[in-house]
Coordinates of C-alpha atoms in Angstrom, one line a residue:
M1 CA 9.8 2.4 -32.9
S2 CA 6.5 2.8 -30.9
K3 CA 5.2 4.4 -27.9
Y4 CA 2.4 3.0 -26.1
L5 CA 0.1 4.3 -23.2
M6 CA -1.7 1.8 -20.9
I7 CA -4.4 2.9 -18.6
D8 CA -5.8 1.3 -15.6
F9 CA -9.1 3.0 -14.4
G10 CA -8.9 1.6 -10.7
S11 CA -11.6 1.9 -8.2
T12 CA -9.6 4.5 -6.3
F13 CA -6.8 5.8 -8.7
T14 CA -6.5 6.1 -12.4
K15 CA -3.0 5.1 -13.3
L16 CA -1.1 5.8 -16.6
T17 CA 2.0 4.1 -17.9
A18 CA 3.9 5.2 -21.0
V19 CA 6.2 2.8 -22.6
D20 CA 8.8 3.3 -25.4
T21 CA 9.8 0.3 -27.4
E22 CA 13.2 1.6 -28.6
T23 CA 14.6 1.9 -24.9
E24 CA 12.5 -1.0 -23.8
D25 CA 11.4 0.7 -20.8
V26 CA 8.8 3.0 -19.1
I27 CA 9.0 6.7 -20.1
A28 CA 6.8 7.9 -17.3
T29 CA 4.1 7.0 -14.9
S30 CA 1.2 9.2 -13.2
A31 CA -2.0 8.7 -11.3
H32 CA -5.0 10.7 -10.3
F33 CA -8.1 10.0 -8.2
T34 CA -10.6 8.0 -10.2
T35 CA -13.7 10.4 -10.7
V36 CA -16.3 7.7 -11.5
A37 CA -18.8 9.3 -9.4
T38 CA -18.9 12.3 -11.4
D39 CA -17.1 12.2 -14.8
I40 CA -14.3 9.6 -15.4
T41 CA -12.8 11.6 -17.9
I42 CA -11.8 14.2 -15.5
G43 CA -9.6 12.0 -13.6
Y44 CA -8.0 10.6 -16.9
Q45 CA -7.2 14.1 -18.1
N46 CA -5.8 15.1 -15.0
A47 CA -3.6 12.1 -14.9
L48 CA -2.7 12.6 -18.5
E49 CA -1.6 16.1 -17.8
A50 CA 0.6 15.0 -14.9
L51 CA 2.2 12.5 -17.2
Y52 CA 3.0 15.1 -19.9
Q53 CA 4.6 17.2 -17.0
R54 CA 6.7 14.4 -16.0
I55 CA 7.9 13.6 -19.6
G56 CA 8.5 17.5 -20.2
E57 CA 6.3 17.8 -23.4
K58 CA 3.1 16.3 -25.1
I59 CA 3.7 13.3 -27.1
S60 CA 1.6 11.0 -29.3
F61 CA 1.2 7.5 -28.6
D62 CA 0.8 4.8 -31.4
K63 CA -1.6 2.8 -29.2
I64 CA -3.7 3.6 -26.2
I65 CA -5.4 0.7 -24.3
A66 CA -7.1 0.3 -21.1
C67 CA -8.2 -1.9 -18.2
S68 CA -10.7 -1.1 -15.6
S69 CA -12.1 -2.0 -12.1
A70 CA -13.7 1.4 -11.7
A71 CA -16.7 1.7 -9.2
G72 CA -15.7 -1.5 -7.5
G73 CA -15.1 -3.6 -10.7
L74 CA -17.2 -6.4 -12.2
K75 CA -19.9 -7.9 -9.5
M76 CA -21.2 -11.3 -10.1
A77 CA -23.3 -14.0 -8.6
A78 CA -22.6 -17.5 -9.0
I79 CA -25.3 -20.1 -9.0
G80 CA -24.9 -23.9 -9.3
L81 CA -26.2 -27.2 -8.0
V82 CA -23.9 -28.3 -5.2
E83 CA -21.7 -25.6 -3.5
E84 CA -18.6 -28.1 -3.3
L85 CA -18.5 -28.8 -7.1
T86 CA -20.4 -26.6 -9.7
V87 CA -20.8 -23.7 -7.6
E88 CA -16.9 -23.6 -7.0
A89 CA -16.4 -24.2 -10.5
A90 CA -18.5 -21.0 -11.3
K91 CA -16.7 -19.0 -8.6
R92 CA -13.4 -19.8 -10.5
V93 CA -14.8 -18.7 -13.9
C94 CA -15.7 -15.3 -12.5
L95 CA -12.7 -14.8 -10.5
G96 CA -10.4 -15.8 -13.5
A97 CA -12.3 -13.4 -15.7
G98 CA -11.5 -10.5 -13.4
A99 CA -14.7 -10.3 -11.6
K100 CA -15.4 -10.1 -7.9
V101 CA -18.0 -12.8 -6.7
D102 CA -20.3 -10.8 -4.4
L103 CA -23.1 -13.7 -4.1
V104 CA -22.9 -17.4 -4.3
F105 CA -25.9 -19.7 -4.2
S106 CA -26.6 -23.5 -4.5
H107 CA -29.6 -25.6 -5.2
H108 CA -32.9 -24.0 -5.7
L109 CA -32.7 -20.1 -5.5
T110 CA -35.5 -18.4 -3.2
N111 CA -37.3 -15.2 -3.7
N112 CA -35.1 -13.6 -1.0
E113 CA -31.9 -14.7 -2.6
I114 CA -33.2 -13.2 -6.0
D115 CA -34.0 -9.9 -4.3
L116 CA -30.5 -9.9 -2.8
I117 CA -29.2 -10.1 -6.4
I118 CA -31.2 -7.1 -7.3
A119 CA -30.3 -5.1 -4.2
K120 CA -26.6 -5.7 -4.6
K121 CA -26.9 -4.4 -8.2
I122 CA -25.1 -7.5 -9.6
D123 CA -23.5 -6.9 -13.1
I124 CA -23.7 -10.5 -14.4
I125 CA -25.1 -13.8 -13.2
L126 CA -23.4 -17.0 -14.0
L127 CA -25.8 -19.9 -13.9
A128 CA -24.4 -23.4 -13.6
G129 CA -25.5 -26.7 -12.4
G130 CA -25.4 -30.5 -13.2
T131 CA -22.8 -32.5 -15.3
D132 CA -23.4 -33.2 -18.8
G133 CA -26.3 -35.8 -18.8
G134 CA -26.9 -35.2 -14.9
N135 CA -29.5 -33.1 -13.2
T136 CA -31.5 -30.6 -15.5
E137 CA -34.3 -29.6 -13.0
C138 CA -32.4 -27.5 -10.8
A139 CA -30.8 -25.2 -13.5
I140 CA -34.3 -24.9 -15.3
Y141 CA -35.9 -24.1 -12.0
N142 CA -33.2 -21.4 -11.2
C143 CA -33.5 -19.9 -14.7
E144 CA -37.3 -19.5 -14.5
A145 CA -37.2 -18.0 -11.1
L146 CA -34.9 -15.3 -12.4
G147 CA -37.2 -14.8 -15.5
K148 CA -40.4 -14.6 -13.3
K149 CA -38.6 -11.8 -11.2
G150 CA -37.9 -9.9 -14.3
I151 CA -34.1 -10.0 -14.3
K152 CA -32.7 -8.1 -17.2
I153 CA -29.0 -8.1 -16.3
P154 CA -26.9 -10.6 -18.4
V155 CA -27.3 -14.1 -17.5
V156 CA -24.8 -16.4 -18.5
F157 CA -25.8 -20.3 -18.5
A158 CA -22.8 -22.6 -18.3
G159 CA -24.3 -25.9 -16.9
N160 CA -25.7 -29.3 -18.1
K161 CA -25.8 -29.2 -21.9
C162 CA -28.8 -31.5 -21.8
C163 CA -31.2 -28.6 -20.8
V164 CA -29.9 -25.9 -23.3
D165 CA -33.0 -26.1 -25.2
E166 CA -35.2 -25.5 -22.2
I167 CA -32.9 -22.7 -21.0
L168 CA -33.2 -21.0 -24.4
V169 CA -37.0 -21.1 -24.4
L170 CA -37.1 -19.4 -20.8
F171 CA -34.7 -16.7 -22.0
D172 CA -37.2 -16.0 -24.8
K173 CA -40.3 -16.4 -22.8
Y174 CA -39.0 -14.0 -20.3
Q175 CA -37.2 -11.7 -22.6
M176 CA -34.1 -12.3 -20.7
N177 CA -30.5 -11.0 -21.7
G178 CA -29.1 -14.6 -21.7
Y179 CA -26.3 -16.4 -23.0
V180 CA -25.2 -20.0 -23.5
C181 CA -21.8 -21.4 -22.9
E182 CA -20.2 -24.8 -22.5
N183 CA -20.8 -26.6 -19.2
V184 CA -18.0 -25.3 -16.5
M185 CA -18.1 -28.9 -15.2
P186 CA -19.0 -31.5 -18.0
K187 CA -17.7 -34.4 -15.7
I188 CA -17.5 -34.6 -11.9
N189 CA -14.2 -32.9 -10.8
V190 CA -13.2 -31.9 -14.6
L191 CA -13.4 -28.4 -15.1
N192 CA -13.9 -26.5 -18.6
L193 CA -13.6 -22.8 -17.7
P194 CA -12.4 -20.9 -20.9
S195 CA -15.8 -20.7 -22.5
A196 CA -17.7 -19.1 -19.8
R197 CA -14.8 -17.0 -18.9
E198 CA -14.5 -15.7 -22.5
K199 CA -18.2 -14.8 -22.5
I200 CA -18.0 -13.0 -19.1
R201 CA -15.0 -11.0 -20.6
E202 CA -17.0 -10.1 -23.7
L203 CA -19.9 -8.8 -21.6
F204 CA -17.6 -6.7 -19.5
L205 CA -16.2 -5.1 -22.7
T206 CA -19.6 -4.6 -24.5
N207 CA -21.9 -3.9 -21.5
I208 CA -20.3 -3.0 -18.3
I209 CA -17.8 -0.6 -19.3
E210 CA -20.8 1.7 -20.4
A211 CA -22.5 1.2 -17.2
K212 CA -19.3 2.4 -15.4
G213 CA -19.2 5.6 -17.3
I214 CA -16.0 4.6 -19.4
K215 CA -17.8 4.6 -22.6
K216 CA -17.3 8.4 -22.6
I217 CA -13.7 8.2 -22.9
E218 CA -13.6 5.7 -25.8
N219 CA -13.2 8.2 -28.6
T220 CA -9.8 9.3 -27.0
I221 CA -8.3 5.8 -26.6
D222 CA -8.0 2.7 -28.8
K223 CA -10.0 0.4 -26.5
V224 CA -10.7 -1.1 -23.0
I225 CA -9.6 -4.5 -23.6
L226 CA -9.8 -6.1 -20.1
P227 CA -10.9 -6.0 -16.5
T228 CA -8.0 -4.8 -14.3
P229 CA -7.7 -8.2 -12.4
E230 CA -7.4 -10.1 -15.5
A231 CA -4.7 -7.9 -16.9
V232 CA -2.8 -8.5 -13.7
L233 CA -3.4 -12.2 -13.7
S234 CA -1.9 -12.1 -17.3
A235 CA 1.2 -10.2 -16.2
C236 CA 1.8 -12.5 -13.1
E237 CA 1.6 -15.5 -15.2
L238 CA 4.0 -14.0 -17.8
L239 CA 6.4 -13.0 -15.2
S240 CA 6.3 -16.5 -13.6
K241 CA 6.7 -18.6 -16.6
G242 CA 9.0 -16.3 -18.9
Y243 CA 8.5 -15.8 -22.6
M244 CA 10.6 -17.3 -25.3
H245 CA 14.3 -16.9 -24.3
E246 CA 13.5 -14.5 -21.4
S247 CA 13.1 -16.5 -18.2
G248 CA 10.6 -15.8 -15.7
L249 CA 10.8 -15.9 -11.8
G250 CA 9.3 -19.4 -11.2
E251 CA 6.6 -19.8 -8.7
I252 CA 5.3 -16.6 -7.2
I253 CA 2.4 -15.0 -5.2
L254 CA 1.1 -11.5 -5.5
V255 CA -0.8 -9.5 -2.9
D256 CA -2.6 -6.6 -4.4
I257 CA -4.1 -4.5 -1.6
G258 CA -6.6 -1.8 -3.0
G259 CA -9.1 0.4 -1.8
A260 CA -12.0 -1.6 -2.5
T261 CA -10.5 -5.4 -2.5
T262 CA -7.6 -7.3 -1.7
D263 CA -6.7 -9.6 -4.6
F264 CA -4.6 -12.4 -4.2
Y265 CA -2.7 -14.4 -7.1
S266 CA -0.7 -17.4 -7.1
M267 CA 1.5 -18.9 -9.9
C268 CA 2.6 -22.3 -9.2
S269 CA 1.9 -25.9 -9.9
P270 CA -1.2 -27.5 -8.3
S271 CA 0.6 -31.0 -7.9
A272 CA 1.5 -32.4 -4.4
K273 CA 5.2 -31.5 -3.4
R274 CA 5.2 -34.7 -1.4
S275 CA 4.9 -38.5 -2.2
D276 CA 2.8 -39.1 1.1
V277 CA 0.2 -36.5 0.0
I278 CA -3.3 -37.1 -1.7
I279 CA -4.9 -34.1 -3.5
K280 CA -8.5 -33.8 -2.6
G281 CA -11.3 -31.6 -4.1
L282 CA -11.3 -29.8 -7.4
E283 CA -8.0 -29.6 -9.7
E284 CA -6.4 -26.0 -9.1
P285 CA -5.2 -23.9 -11.9
Y286 CA -1.4 -23.1 -12.1
A287 CA -2.6 -19.2 -12.2
K288 CA -5.3 -18.6 -9.6
R289 CA -6.6 -15.5 -8.3
T290 CA -9.0 -14.9 -5.3
V291 CA -10.7 -11.6 -4.6
E292 CA -11.6 -10.5 -1.0
G293 CA -14.3 -7.8 -1.4
D294 CA -14.6 -7.1 2.4
L295 CA -10.8 -6.3 2.9
G296 CA -9.9 -3.0 1.2
M297 CA -7.9 0.1 2.6
R298 CA -10.7 2.6 2.1
Y299 CA -14.0 1.5 0.7
S300 CA -13.8 -1.9 2.5
A301 CA -12.0 -0.6 5.6
L302 CA -15.1 -1.4 7.7
G303 CA -14.8 -5.1 6.6
I304 CA -11.0 -5.4 8.0
A305 CA -12.3 -4.4 11.4
S306 CA -14.9 -7.0 11.1
T307 CA -12.5 -9.9 10.7
L308 CA -11.1 -9.2 14.1
S309 CA -12.4 -10.5 17.5
N310 CA -13.4 -8.1 20.0
E311 CA -10.4 -9.6 22.2
E312 CA -8.0 -8.6 19.3
K313 CA -9.4 -5.2 19.0
R314 CA -9.1 -4.7 23.0
M315 CA -5.4 -5.7 22.6
Y316 CA -4.7 -3.2 19.9
K317 CA -6.3 -0.3 21.9
E318 CA -4.5 -1.4 25.1
D319 CA -1.1 -2.1 23.7
K320 CA -0.9 0.4 20.8
G321 CA -3.4 2.9 21.4
I322 CA -5.2 2.0 18.2
D323 CA -9.1 2.1 17.9
I324 CA -9.7 -0.5 15.2
D325 CA -13.4 0.3 14.6
A326 CA -12.9 4.2 14.7
E327 CA -10.0 4.1 12.3
A328 CA -11.8 1.8 10.0
K329 CA -14.8 4.0 10.0
F330 CA -12.7 7.2 9.3
R331 CA -11.2 5.6 6.3
N332 CA -14.4 4.3 5.0
E333 CA -15.8 7.9 5.1
H334 CA -12.6 9.5 3.5
V335 CA -11.8 7.2 0.7
D336 CA -9.5 9.8 -0.9
I337 CA -7.3 10.5 2.2
V338 CA -3.5 9.9 2.0
F339 CA -1.9 10.0 5.3
S340 CA 1.3 12.2 5.9
D341 CA 1.4 11.7 9.4
Q342 CA 3.3 8.7 10.9
K343 CA 0.4 7.5 13.1
G344 CA -1.8 7.4 9.9
K345 CA 1.0 5.4 7.9
N346 CA 1.6 3.1 10.7
I347 CA -2.1 2.1 10.9
D348 CA -2.5 1.7 7.1
T349 CA 0.5 -0.6 7.3
L350 CA -1.3 -2.6 10.1
F351 CA -4.4 -2.7 8.1
A352 CA -2.5 -3.8 5.1
G353 CA -1.0 -6.8 7.1
I354 CA -4.4 -7.9 8.1
C355 CA -5.5 -7.9 4.6
S356 CA -2.5 -9.9 3.4
D357 CA -3.0 -12.4 6.3
K358 CA -6.8 -13.0 5.8
A359 CA -6.5 -13.1 2.0
I360 CA -3.9 -15.8 2.0
S361 CA -5.9 -17.8 4.7
R362 CA -8.8 -17.8 2.0
H363 CA -6.6 -18.5 -0.8
V364 CA -4.0 -21.3 0.3
G365 CA -4.6 -25.0 0.5
I366 CA -4.5 -27.0 3.8
M367 CA -3.0 -30.2 4.7
E368 CA -4.7 -32.6 7.0
E369 CA -3.4 -35.9 8.6
V370 CA -5.3 -39.2 7.9
Y371 CA -4.5 -42.7 9.0
S372 CA -4.3 -45.7 6.6
P373 CA -3.3 -49.3 6.5
I374 CA 0.1 -48.2 5.5
G375 CA 0.6 -45.5 8.0
V376 CA 0.0 -41.7 8.3
L377 CA -0.9 -40.1 5.0
Y378 CA -2.0 -36.4 4.2
N379 CA -4.9 -35.0 2.5
Q380 CA -4.1 -31.8 0.6
T381 CA -7.0 -29.4 -0.3
G382 CA -6.0 -26.4 -2.6
K383 CA -2.7 -25.3 -3.5
D384 CA 0.5 -25.8 -1.5
L385 CA 2.4 -22.5 -1.6
S386 CA 5.1 -23.5 0.7
Q387 CA 7.9 -23.6 -1.8
V388 CA 7.0 -20.2 -3.4
A389 CA 10.0 -18.3 -4.1
Y390 CA 8.9 -14.6 -4.2
V391 CA 6.1 -12.8 -2.5
I392 CA 5.2 -9.6 -4.6
G393 CA 3.5 -6.7 -3.1
T394 CA 1.5 -4.0 -5.2
G395 CA -1.2 -1.5 -4.3
G396 CA -0.8 2.1 -2.9
V397 CA -0.5 1.3 0.7
L398 CA 2.5 -1.1 -0.1
I399 CA 4.1 1.0 -2.9
H400 CA 4.2 4.3 -0.8
N401 CA 5.2 2.5 2.7
D402 CA 8.4 3.0 4.5
D403 CA 8.5 -0.8 5.3
P404 CA 6.3 -2.8 3.0
V405 CA 7.9 -6.2 4.0
K406 CA 6.3 -5.6 7.3
A407 CA 2.8 -6.0 5.7
L408 CA 3.7 -8.7 3.3
K409 CA 5.6 -11.0 6.0
T410 CA 2.0 -11.8 7.3
V411 CA 1.5 -14.4 4.5
T412 CA 4.3 -16.5 5.6
A413 CA 3.8 -19.7 7.5
N414 CA 3.2 -19.3 11.2
R415 CA 2.0 -21.2 14.3
A416 CA -1.3 -19.5 14.1
H417 CA -2.0 -21.2 10.8
M418 CA -0.3 -24.7 11.2
L419 CA -2.6 -26.5 8.6
E420 CA -2.2 -23.9 6.0
L421 CA 0.4 -24.4 3.3
R422 CA 1.8 -20.8 3.3
P423 CA 5.3 -20.0 2.0
V424 CA 8.1 -21.0 4.3
N425 CA 10.9 -18.8 3.3
P426 CA 10.3 -16.5 0.4
K427 CA 11.8 -13.5 -0.9
Y428 CA 9.9 -10.2 -0.9
M429 CA 9.4 -8.0 -4.1
L430 CA 7.8 -4.8 -4.7
D431 CA 5.9 -3.8 -7.8
K432 CA 7.4 -0.2 -6.9
D433 CA 6.1 1.8 -10.0
Y434 CA 2.7 0.0 -10.1
L435 CA 3.1 -1.6 -13.4
L436 CA 1.5 -5.0 -13.2
A437 CA -1.9 -4.2 -14.5
S438 CA -0.5 -2.0 -17.3
M439 CA 2.3 -4.9 -18.2
G440 CA -0.7 -7.2 -18.6
L441 CA -2.2 -4.8 -21.0
L442 CA 1.2 -4.5 -22.8
S443 CA 1.5 -8.3 -22.9
S444 CA -1.5 -8.4 -25.4
I445 CA 0.7 -6.4 -28.0
D446 CA 4.4 -7.3 -27.0
P447 CA 4.8 -10.0 -24.3
L448 CA 8.6 -10.0 -24.4
L449 CA 8.9 -6.3 -23.9
A450 CA 6.4 -6.4 -21.0
L451 CA 8.4 -9.3 -19.3
K452 CA 11.7 -7.3 -19.6
I453 CA 10.1 -4.4 -18.3
M454 CA 8.6 -6.2 -15.3
K455 CA 11.9 -7.6 -14.4
K456 CA 13.6 -4.5 -14.3
H457 CA 11.1 -2.6 -12.3
I458 CA 9.9 -5.3 -9.9
V459 CA 12.5 -5.5 -7.3
I460 CA 13.6 -7.2 -4.2
I461 CA 12.9 -5.3 -0.9
E462 CA 14.5 -5.9 2.5
E463 CA 12.9 -5.4 6.0
K464 CA 14.0 -2.2 7.7

């Protein structure tokens, strides 16, 4: 029988999970503040020592694998021809590959937009545009514009195949770090994401982990195999669909509230739930992830405050004595703080609820009435999550919360969001041991074991 160690180098905490294949369960878990700003090995070694203390002895592992979102994860810019089509396709590639889409541009790039790519310290550029046989001029223009600016970060071209030869010439002419993949949208409204997604993942593994300082630790582990969000996506899909004879939970959503981002995952059929509904726009995937880089409990706390109106902030101050701006600023300036007082915990719960509410609004589909010769029909854009059975919460603010349901309930259907296809009557679950990322890693070795452990440790919770 084997013992495995899974590591998640998170933006705030480095989390370790040890698993025994004989007992088919977790041996122990531990965590330490991620020390990416100094030396990432320090946080890892401290977490490892804590793990050994919980086990009661030092043990050897048959395999050690890791995922990472340290230093804010993988930052990408998506560039395409038409925002509603190829740019949206490019965004889905980035998000599915575990990246955070910091910048989105359509049509011809300007010098100011390229300067913004440089200033934002983007890790990878995904350049798309044009269906196969369609427009070639825009993608060629944008590639040359990037080359003239001396862009040296990886540029992945996944656009019209008819301009690949010209793109390769430009890569060579300007000595760009360029790669060519299959077109993300070869035909109108037809998506082809795997090729570009795999290239992004490959670049993450070969280039980005070194830039994040994780290369230093590779001699002590087997390998870093995934960006953390991709590991979580794999775990969610496994938990939803099941594996072999082990059933899954069915349609689920996951809210992952971190220090830097709020990631939202939905596992459900993109098909219409009613016969009088017409689906509009790009086809949605069964397993979908969106990430909100302005919604996070510490690094991005100022973004939480910015989503509220002045009137909402005034009401919080008058009714509850909470200065939203001041509390957000404090958290942004003290990213490693863990509140022990009730007021601090209550405000964290409030902020978590805001993150959940705003994240699902940006993720979920909407329904609108349209009139036709046969009567009223409905146009659905995006995914219908109304019949999702379970809402799962993860992230430190939920796991260590006295009443995590209070924050999670903000994702359900309500009068303030009548058009949004939010869950109507879900049950609430909690990833109480912070296992999803590690189980995504474990699923690459033993998916059945990963599924059994998740079903054992991700538990239904009740509101207090």
